[in-house]
Coordinates of C-alpha atoms in Angstrom, one line a residue:
X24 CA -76.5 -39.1 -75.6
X25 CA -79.3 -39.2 -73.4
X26 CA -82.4 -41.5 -73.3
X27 CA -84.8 -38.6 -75.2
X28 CA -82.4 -38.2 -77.6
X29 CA -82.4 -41.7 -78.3
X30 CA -86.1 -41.7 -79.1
X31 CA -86.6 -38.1 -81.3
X32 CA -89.6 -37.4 -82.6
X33 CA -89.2 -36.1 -86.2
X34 CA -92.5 -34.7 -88.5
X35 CA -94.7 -36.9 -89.0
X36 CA -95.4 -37.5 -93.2
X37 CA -98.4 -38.4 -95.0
X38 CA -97.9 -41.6 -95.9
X39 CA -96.6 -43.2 -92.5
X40 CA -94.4 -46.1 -92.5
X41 CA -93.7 -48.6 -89.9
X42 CA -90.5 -48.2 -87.6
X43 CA -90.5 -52.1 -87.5
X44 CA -90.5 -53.1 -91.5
X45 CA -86.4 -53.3 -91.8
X46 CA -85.5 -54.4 -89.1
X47 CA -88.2 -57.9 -88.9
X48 CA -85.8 -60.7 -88.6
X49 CA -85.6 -63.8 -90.6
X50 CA -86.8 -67.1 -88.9
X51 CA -83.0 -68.9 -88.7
X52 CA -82.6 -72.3 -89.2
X53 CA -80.5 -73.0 -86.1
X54 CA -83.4 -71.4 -83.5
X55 CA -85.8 -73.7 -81.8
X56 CA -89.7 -73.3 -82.7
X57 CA -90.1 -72.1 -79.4
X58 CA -87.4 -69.6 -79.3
X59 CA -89.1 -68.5 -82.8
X60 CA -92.5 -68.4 -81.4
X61 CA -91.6 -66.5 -78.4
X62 CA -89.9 -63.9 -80.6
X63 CA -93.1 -64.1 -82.7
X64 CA -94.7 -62.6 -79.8
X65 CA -91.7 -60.3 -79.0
X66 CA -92.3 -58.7 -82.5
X67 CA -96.2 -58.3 -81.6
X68 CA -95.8 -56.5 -79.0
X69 CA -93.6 -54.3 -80.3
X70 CA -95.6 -53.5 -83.2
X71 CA -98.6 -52.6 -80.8
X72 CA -96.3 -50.5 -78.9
X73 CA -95.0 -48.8 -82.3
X74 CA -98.8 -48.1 -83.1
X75 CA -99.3 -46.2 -80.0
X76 CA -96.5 -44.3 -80.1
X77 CA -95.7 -41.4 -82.6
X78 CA -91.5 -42.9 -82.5
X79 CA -90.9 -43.6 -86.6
X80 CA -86.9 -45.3 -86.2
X81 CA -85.7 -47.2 -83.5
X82 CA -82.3 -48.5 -82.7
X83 CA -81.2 -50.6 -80.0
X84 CA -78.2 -53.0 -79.5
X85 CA -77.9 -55.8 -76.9
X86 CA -74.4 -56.6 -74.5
X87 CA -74.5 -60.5 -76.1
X88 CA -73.4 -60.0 -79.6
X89 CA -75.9 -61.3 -80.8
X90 CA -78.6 -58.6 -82.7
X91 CA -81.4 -57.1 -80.9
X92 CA -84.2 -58.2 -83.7
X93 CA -83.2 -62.0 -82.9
X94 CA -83.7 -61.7 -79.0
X95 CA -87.0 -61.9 -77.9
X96 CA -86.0 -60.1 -74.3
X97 CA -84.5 -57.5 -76.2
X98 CA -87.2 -56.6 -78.3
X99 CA -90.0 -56.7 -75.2
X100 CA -87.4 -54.2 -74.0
X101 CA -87.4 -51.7 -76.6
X102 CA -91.3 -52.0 -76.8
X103 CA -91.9 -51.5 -73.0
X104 CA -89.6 -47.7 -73.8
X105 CA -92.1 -46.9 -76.3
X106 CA -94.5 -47.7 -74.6
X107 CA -93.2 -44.6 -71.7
X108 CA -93.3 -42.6 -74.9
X109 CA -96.8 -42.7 -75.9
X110 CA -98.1 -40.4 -78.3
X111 CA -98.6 -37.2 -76.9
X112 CA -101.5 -36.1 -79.1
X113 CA -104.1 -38.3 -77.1
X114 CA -102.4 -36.7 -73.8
X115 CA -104.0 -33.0 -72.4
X116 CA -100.6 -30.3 -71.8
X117 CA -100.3 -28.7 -68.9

């Protein structure tokens, strides 16, 4: 499966929902309060980057084990790709 597939566009709906509202993780009890706040951040960004972009489900998996919604490098990651997908309605076609 290739990297566009990964990131389909499907219609867009009237009432538009957030690609980020299942999979917001749960502050553990075991993570430091800087490891929270920094994925705090993470989740910022990628809610910004979600906002520009027209992508409405995203799915990723890390190599550690551990889920991608509980590391904050992981999530920067999967907002920098939507941010190289950026909603092409603002964009002129050639």
């Amino acid at each position: 499966m290739g990297l566009r597939n990964l990131f389909q566009r499907k219609a867009v709906t009237a009432a538009r929902t957030s690609p980020l509202g299942a999979a917001t993780p749960v502050p553990d009890a075991f993570t430091s309060p800087e490891l929270q706040e920094e994925l705090r951040v993470a989740w910022a960004e990628l809610a910004e980057a979600a906002k520009a972009s027209k992508v409405r489900n995203v799915h990723a998996c890390t190599r550690t084990g551990r889920h991608w919604t509980e590391d904050p490098v992981a999530v920067r990651a999967v907002a920098g790709a939507l941010r190289e997908f950026p909603d092409t309605d603002s964009q002129p076609t050639t």
